[in-house]
Backbone as numpy.savetxt, mean C-alpha at the origin, in Angstrom:
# Nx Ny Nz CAx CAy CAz Cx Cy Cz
-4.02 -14.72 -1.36 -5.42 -14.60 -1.01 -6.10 -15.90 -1.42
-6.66 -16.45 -0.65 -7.19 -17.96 -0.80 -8.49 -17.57 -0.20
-9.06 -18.78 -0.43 -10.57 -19.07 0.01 -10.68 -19.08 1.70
-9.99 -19.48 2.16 -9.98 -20.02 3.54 -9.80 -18.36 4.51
-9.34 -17.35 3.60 -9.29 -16.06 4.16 -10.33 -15.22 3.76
-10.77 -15.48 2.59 -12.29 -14.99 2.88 -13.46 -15.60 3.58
-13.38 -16.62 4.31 -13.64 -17.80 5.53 -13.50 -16.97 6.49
-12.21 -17.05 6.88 -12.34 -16.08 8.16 -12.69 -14.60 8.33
-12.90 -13.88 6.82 -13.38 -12.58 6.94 -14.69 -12.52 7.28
-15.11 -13.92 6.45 -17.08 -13.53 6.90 -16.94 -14.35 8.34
-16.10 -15.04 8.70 -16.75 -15.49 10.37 -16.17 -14.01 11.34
-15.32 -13.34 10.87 -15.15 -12.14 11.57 -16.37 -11.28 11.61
-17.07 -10.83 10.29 -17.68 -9.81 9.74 -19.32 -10.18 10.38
-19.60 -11.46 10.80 -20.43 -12.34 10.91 -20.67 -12.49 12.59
-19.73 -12.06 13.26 -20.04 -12.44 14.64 -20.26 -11.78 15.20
-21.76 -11.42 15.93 -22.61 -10.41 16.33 -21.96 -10.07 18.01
-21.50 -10.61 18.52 -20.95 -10.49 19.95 -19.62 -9.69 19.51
-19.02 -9.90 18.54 -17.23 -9.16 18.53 -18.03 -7.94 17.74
-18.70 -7.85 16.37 -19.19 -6.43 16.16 -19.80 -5.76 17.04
-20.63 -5.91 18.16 -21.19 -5.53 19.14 -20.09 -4.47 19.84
-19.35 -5.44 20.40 -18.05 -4.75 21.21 -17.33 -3.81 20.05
-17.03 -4.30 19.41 -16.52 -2.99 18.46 -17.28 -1.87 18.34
-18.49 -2.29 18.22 -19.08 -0.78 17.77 -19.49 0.11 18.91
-19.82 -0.57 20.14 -19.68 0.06 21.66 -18.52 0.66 22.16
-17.31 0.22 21.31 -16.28 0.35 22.08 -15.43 1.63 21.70
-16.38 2.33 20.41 -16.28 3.42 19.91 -14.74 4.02 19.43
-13.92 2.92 18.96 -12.50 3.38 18.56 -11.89 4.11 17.49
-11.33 5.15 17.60 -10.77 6.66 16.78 -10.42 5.82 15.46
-10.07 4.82 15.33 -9.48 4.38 13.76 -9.28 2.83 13.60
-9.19 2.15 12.22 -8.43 0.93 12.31 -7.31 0.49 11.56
-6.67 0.43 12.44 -5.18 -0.10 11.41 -5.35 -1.45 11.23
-4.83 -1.52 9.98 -4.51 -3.34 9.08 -4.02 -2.74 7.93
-3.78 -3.82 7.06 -2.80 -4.36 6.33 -3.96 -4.39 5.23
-3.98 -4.01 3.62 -5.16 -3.52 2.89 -4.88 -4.52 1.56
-3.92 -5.52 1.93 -3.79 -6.71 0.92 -5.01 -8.02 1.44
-5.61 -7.85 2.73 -6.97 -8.22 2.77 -8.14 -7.26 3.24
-9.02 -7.17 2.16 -9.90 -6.13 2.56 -10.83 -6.10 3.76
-10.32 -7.15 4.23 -11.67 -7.67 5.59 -11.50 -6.10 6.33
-10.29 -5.75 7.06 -10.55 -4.47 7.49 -11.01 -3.37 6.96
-10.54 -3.40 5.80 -11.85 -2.01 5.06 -12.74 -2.16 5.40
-13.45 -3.32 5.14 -14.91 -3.42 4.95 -14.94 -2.94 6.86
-14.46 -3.92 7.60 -15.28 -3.29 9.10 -14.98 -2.04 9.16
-13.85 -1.26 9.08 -13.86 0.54 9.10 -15.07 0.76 8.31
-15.59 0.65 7.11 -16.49 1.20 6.22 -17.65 0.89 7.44
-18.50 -0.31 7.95 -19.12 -0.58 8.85 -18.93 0.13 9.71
-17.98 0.27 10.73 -18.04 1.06 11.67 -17.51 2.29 11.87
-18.27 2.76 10.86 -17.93 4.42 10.47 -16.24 4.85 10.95
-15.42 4.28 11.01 -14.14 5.01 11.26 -13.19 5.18 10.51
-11.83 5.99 10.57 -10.95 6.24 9.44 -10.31 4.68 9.07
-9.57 4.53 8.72 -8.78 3.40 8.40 -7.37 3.86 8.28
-6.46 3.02 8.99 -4.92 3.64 8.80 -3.93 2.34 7.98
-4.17 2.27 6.54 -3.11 1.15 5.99 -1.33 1.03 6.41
-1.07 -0.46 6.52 0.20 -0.27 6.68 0.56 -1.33 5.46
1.67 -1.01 5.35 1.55 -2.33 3.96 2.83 -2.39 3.05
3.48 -3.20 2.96 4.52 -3.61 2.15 4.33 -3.60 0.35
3.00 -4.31 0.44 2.89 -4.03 -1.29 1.50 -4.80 -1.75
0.59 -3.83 -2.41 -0.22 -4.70 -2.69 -0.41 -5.06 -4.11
-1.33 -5.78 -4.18 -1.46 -6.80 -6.06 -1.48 -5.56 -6.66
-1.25 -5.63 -7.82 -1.58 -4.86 -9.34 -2.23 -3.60 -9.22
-1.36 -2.93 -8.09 -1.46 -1.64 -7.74 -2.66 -1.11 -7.20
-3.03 -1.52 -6.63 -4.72 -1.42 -6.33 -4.19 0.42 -5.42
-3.27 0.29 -4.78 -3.06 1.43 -4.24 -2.83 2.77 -4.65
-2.67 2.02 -5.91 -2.45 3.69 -6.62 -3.71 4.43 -7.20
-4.72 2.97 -8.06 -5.64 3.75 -8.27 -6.36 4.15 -7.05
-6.62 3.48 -5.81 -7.53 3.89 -4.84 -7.12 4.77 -4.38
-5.74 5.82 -4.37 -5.69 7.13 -3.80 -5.39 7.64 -5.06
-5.76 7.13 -6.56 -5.73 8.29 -7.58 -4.39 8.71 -8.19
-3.42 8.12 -7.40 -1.86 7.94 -7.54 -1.31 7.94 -9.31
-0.23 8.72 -9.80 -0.62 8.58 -10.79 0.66 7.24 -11.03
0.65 5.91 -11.53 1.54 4.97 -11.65 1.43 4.34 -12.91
2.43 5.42 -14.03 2.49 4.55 -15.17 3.23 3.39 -15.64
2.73 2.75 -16.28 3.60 1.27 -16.64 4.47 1.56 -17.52
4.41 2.79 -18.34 5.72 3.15 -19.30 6.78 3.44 -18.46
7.12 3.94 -17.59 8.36 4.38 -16.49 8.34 3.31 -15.24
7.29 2.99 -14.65 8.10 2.51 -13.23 7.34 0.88 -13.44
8.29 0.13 -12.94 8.46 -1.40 -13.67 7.47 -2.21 -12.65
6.89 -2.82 -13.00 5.63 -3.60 -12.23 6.48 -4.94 -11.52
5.61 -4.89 -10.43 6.36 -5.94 -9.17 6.27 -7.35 -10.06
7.70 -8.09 -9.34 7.92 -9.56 -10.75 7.94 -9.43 -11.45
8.24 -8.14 -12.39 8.01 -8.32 -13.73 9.74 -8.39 -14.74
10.76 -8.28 -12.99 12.14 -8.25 -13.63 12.46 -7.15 -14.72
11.86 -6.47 -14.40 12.64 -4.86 -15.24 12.79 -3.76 -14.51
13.28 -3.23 -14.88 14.01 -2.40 -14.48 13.61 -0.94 -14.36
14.10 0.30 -13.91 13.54 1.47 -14.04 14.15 2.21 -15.94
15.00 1.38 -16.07 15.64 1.81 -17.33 14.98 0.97 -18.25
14.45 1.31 -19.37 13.35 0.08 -19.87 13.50 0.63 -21.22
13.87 0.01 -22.59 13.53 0.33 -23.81 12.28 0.04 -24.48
11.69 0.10 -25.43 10.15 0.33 -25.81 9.81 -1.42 -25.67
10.58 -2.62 -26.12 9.60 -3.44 -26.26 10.03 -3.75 -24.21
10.80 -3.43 -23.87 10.65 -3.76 -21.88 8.87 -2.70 -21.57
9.01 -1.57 -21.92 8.22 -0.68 -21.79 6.47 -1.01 -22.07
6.34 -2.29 -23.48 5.69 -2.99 -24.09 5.20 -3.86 -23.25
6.11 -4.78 -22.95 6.31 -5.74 -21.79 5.90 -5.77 -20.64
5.73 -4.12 -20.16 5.26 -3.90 -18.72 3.77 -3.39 -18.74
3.49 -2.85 -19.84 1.79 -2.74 -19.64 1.10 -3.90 -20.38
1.72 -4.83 -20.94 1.17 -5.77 -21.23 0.78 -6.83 -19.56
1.94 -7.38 -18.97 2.25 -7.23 -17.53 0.88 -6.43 -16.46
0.81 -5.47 -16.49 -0.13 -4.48 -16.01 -1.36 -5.04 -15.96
-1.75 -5.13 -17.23 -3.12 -5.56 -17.95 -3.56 -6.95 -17.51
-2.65 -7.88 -17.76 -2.81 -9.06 -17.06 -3.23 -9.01 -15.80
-2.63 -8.41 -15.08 -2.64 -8.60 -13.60 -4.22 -7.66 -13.10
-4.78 -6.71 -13.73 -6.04 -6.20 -13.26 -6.97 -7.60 -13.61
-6.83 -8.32 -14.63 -7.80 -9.35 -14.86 -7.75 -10.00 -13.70
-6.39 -10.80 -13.56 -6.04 -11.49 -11.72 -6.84 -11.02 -10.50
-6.63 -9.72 -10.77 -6.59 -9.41 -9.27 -8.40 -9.28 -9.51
-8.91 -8.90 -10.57 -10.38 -9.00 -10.45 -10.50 -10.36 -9.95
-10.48 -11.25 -10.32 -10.83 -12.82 -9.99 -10.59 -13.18 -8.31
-9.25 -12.02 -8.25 -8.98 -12.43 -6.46 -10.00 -11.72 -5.78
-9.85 -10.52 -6.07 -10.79 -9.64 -5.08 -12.55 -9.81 -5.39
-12.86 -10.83 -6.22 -14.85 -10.55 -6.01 -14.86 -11.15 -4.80
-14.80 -12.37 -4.28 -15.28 -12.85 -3.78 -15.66 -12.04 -1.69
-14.16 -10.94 -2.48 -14.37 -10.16 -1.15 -15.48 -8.83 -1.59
-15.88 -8.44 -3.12 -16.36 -7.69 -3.13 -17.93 -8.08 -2.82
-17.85 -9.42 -3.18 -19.56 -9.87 -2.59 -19.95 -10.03 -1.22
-18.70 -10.07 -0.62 -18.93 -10.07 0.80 -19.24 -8.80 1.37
-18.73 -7.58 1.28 -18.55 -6.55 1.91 -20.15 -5.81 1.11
-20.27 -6.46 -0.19 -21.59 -6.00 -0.56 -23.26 -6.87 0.26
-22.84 -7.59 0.85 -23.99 -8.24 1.59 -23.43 -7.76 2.67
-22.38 -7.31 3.32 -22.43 -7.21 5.25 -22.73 -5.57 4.88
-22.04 -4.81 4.13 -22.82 -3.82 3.97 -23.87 -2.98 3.53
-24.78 -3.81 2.95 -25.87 -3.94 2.02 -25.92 -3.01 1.04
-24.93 -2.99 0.26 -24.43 -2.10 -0.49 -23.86 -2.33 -1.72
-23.81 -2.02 -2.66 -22.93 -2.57 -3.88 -21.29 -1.73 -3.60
-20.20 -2.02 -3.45 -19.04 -1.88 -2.75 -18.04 -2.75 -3.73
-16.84 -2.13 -4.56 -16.24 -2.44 -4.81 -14.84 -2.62 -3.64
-13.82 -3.32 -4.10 -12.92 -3.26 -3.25 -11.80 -1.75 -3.07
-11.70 -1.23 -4.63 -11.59 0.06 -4.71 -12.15 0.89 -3.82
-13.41 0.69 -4.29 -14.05 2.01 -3.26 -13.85 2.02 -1.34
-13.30 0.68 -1.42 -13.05 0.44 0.17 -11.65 1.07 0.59
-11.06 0.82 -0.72 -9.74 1.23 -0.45 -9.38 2.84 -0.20
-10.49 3.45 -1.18 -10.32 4.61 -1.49 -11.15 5.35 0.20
-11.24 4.85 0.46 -11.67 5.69 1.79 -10.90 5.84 2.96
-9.93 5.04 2.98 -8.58 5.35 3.97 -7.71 6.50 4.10
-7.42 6.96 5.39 -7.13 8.24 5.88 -5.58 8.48 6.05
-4.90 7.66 5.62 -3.45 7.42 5.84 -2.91 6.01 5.21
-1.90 6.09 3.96 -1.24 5.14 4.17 0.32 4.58 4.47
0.70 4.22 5.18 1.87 3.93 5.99 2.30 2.75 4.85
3.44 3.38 4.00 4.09 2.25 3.17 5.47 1.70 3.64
5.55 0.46 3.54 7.11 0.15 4.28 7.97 0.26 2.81
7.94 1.21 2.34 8.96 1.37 1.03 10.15 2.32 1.07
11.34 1.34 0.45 12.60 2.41 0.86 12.94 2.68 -0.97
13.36 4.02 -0.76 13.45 4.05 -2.58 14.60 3.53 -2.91
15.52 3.26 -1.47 17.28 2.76 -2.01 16.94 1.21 -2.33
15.88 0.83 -2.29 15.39 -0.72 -2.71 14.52 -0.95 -3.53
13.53 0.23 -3.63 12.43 0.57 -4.69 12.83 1.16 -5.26
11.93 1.55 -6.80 12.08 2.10 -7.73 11.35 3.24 -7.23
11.38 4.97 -6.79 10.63 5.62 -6.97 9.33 5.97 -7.99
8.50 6.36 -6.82 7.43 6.92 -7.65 6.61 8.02 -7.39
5.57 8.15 -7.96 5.10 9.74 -7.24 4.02 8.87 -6.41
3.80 9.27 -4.65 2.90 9.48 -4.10 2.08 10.07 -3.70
1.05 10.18 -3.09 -0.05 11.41 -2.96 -0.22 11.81 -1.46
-0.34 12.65 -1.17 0.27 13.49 0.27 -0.73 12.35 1.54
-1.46 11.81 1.44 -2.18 10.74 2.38 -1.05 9.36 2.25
-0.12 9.37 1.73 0.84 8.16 1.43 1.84 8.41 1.89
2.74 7.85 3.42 3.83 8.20 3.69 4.73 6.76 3.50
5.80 7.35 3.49 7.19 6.39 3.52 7.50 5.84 4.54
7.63 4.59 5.25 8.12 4.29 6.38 8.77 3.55 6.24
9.78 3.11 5.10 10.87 1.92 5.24 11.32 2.03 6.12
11.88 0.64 6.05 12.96 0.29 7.35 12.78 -0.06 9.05
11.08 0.53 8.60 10.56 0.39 9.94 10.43 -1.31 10.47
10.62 -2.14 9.81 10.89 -3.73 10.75 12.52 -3.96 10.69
13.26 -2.75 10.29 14.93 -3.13 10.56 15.21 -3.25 12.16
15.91 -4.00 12.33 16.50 -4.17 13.66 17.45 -2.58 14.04
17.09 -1.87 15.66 17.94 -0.88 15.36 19.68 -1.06 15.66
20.39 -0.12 15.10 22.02 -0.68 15.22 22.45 0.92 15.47
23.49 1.12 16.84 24.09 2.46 16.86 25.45 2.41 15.64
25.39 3.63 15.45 26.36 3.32 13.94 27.43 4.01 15.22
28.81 3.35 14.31 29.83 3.77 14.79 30.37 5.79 14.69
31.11 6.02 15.75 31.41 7.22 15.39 32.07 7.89 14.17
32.34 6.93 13.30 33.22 7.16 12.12 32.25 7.09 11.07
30.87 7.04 11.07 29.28 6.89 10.27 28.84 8.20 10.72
28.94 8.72 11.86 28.15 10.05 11.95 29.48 11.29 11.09
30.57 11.26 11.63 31.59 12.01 11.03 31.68 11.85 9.41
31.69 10.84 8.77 31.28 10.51 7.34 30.53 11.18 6.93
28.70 11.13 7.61 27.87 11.70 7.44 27.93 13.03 7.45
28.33 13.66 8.13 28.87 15.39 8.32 29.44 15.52 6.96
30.60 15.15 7.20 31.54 15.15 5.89 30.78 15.44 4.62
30.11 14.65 4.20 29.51 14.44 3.00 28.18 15.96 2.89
27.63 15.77 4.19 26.70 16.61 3.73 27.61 18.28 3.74
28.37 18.57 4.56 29.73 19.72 4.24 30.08 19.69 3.05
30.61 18.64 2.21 30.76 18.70 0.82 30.13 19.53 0.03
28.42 18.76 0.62 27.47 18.93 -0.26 27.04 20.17 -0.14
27.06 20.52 0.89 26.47 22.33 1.03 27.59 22.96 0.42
28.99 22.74 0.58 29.86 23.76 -0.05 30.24 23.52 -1.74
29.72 22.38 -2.35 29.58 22.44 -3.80 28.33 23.43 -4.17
26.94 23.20 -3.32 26.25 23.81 -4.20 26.18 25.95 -3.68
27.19 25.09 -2.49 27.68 27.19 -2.32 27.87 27.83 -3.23
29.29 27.21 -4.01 30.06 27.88 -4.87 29.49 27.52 -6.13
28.51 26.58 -6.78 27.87 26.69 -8.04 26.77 27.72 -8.32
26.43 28.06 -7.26 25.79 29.66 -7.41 26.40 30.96 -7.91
């Protein structure tokens, strides 16, 4: 997030001929990407839902804005090189980590919170922009992520920019296999 992108948010937010058409043009929702808030802010403007899609944003902004519960004692903060297995001073390490990064990300996000507070004449945190979205579409796979708990407006969509590949017939038969296993172990442990 640089200067030059909150540049183009206010020449977006700013141009009375493209808001015009938008707001005439009366559209059911807006999808973007919620690591720049420029689209919040126009959904918040033009009264519509907002649909996030998003790989990952700063210092969790996503969890508090849907209330998510994401503690730093269990699940390991992005870059921070730890792990889901963490002993007390890793555990130490990661809300220290945590803490840092809300200071950051304050410093990143005013300059969008002063914006969205003058186009919407409103005092508007970036939170509160966030927190008004109707769906979020995460590209997270847990066989690459660390699980966590999400909140029923938060779906999973990894994998969705994988290239598609027909698996061979010896991948679907595998697949059988395994899940046959699996139903007939937990048959007989009953």
């Amino acid at each position: 997030v640089s200067e030059s992108t909150v540049i183009d948010c206010e020449h977006l937010l700013y141009n009375k001929e493209l808001i015009k058409y938008l707001e005439e043009s009366e559209f059911d929702a807006l999808f973007t990407d919620p690591v720049l808030p420029c689209g919040a802010i126009l959904a918040e403007h033009l009264s519509i839902p907002s649909v996030y899609f998003m790989r990952l944003i700063p210092c969790g902004l996503d969890s508090e804005a849907t209330q998510c519960p994401n503690p730093p004692s269990y699940i390991p903060r992005a870059f921070s090189d730890l792990t889901d297995h963490m002993n007390f001073l890793q555990r130490v390490k990661n809300v220290i980590f945590d803490t840092s990064n809300l200071f950051l990300c304050d410093f990143i996000f005013k300059p969008y919170e002063k914006l969205a507070s003058e186009f919407l004449q409103q005092d508007v945190t970036v939170i509160d922009l966030l927190r008004k979205a109707s769906v979020w579409l995460l590209r997270y796979d847990f066989l690459l992520d660390y699980p966590r708990p999400l909140m029923p407006n938060m779906i999973v969509v990894g994998g969705v920019n994988c290239a598609h590949k027909q698996l061979p017939q010896v991948g679907h038969a595998l697949f059988l296999i395994l899940v046959l296993i699996d139903f007939c172990a937990s048959a007989f442990s009953v």
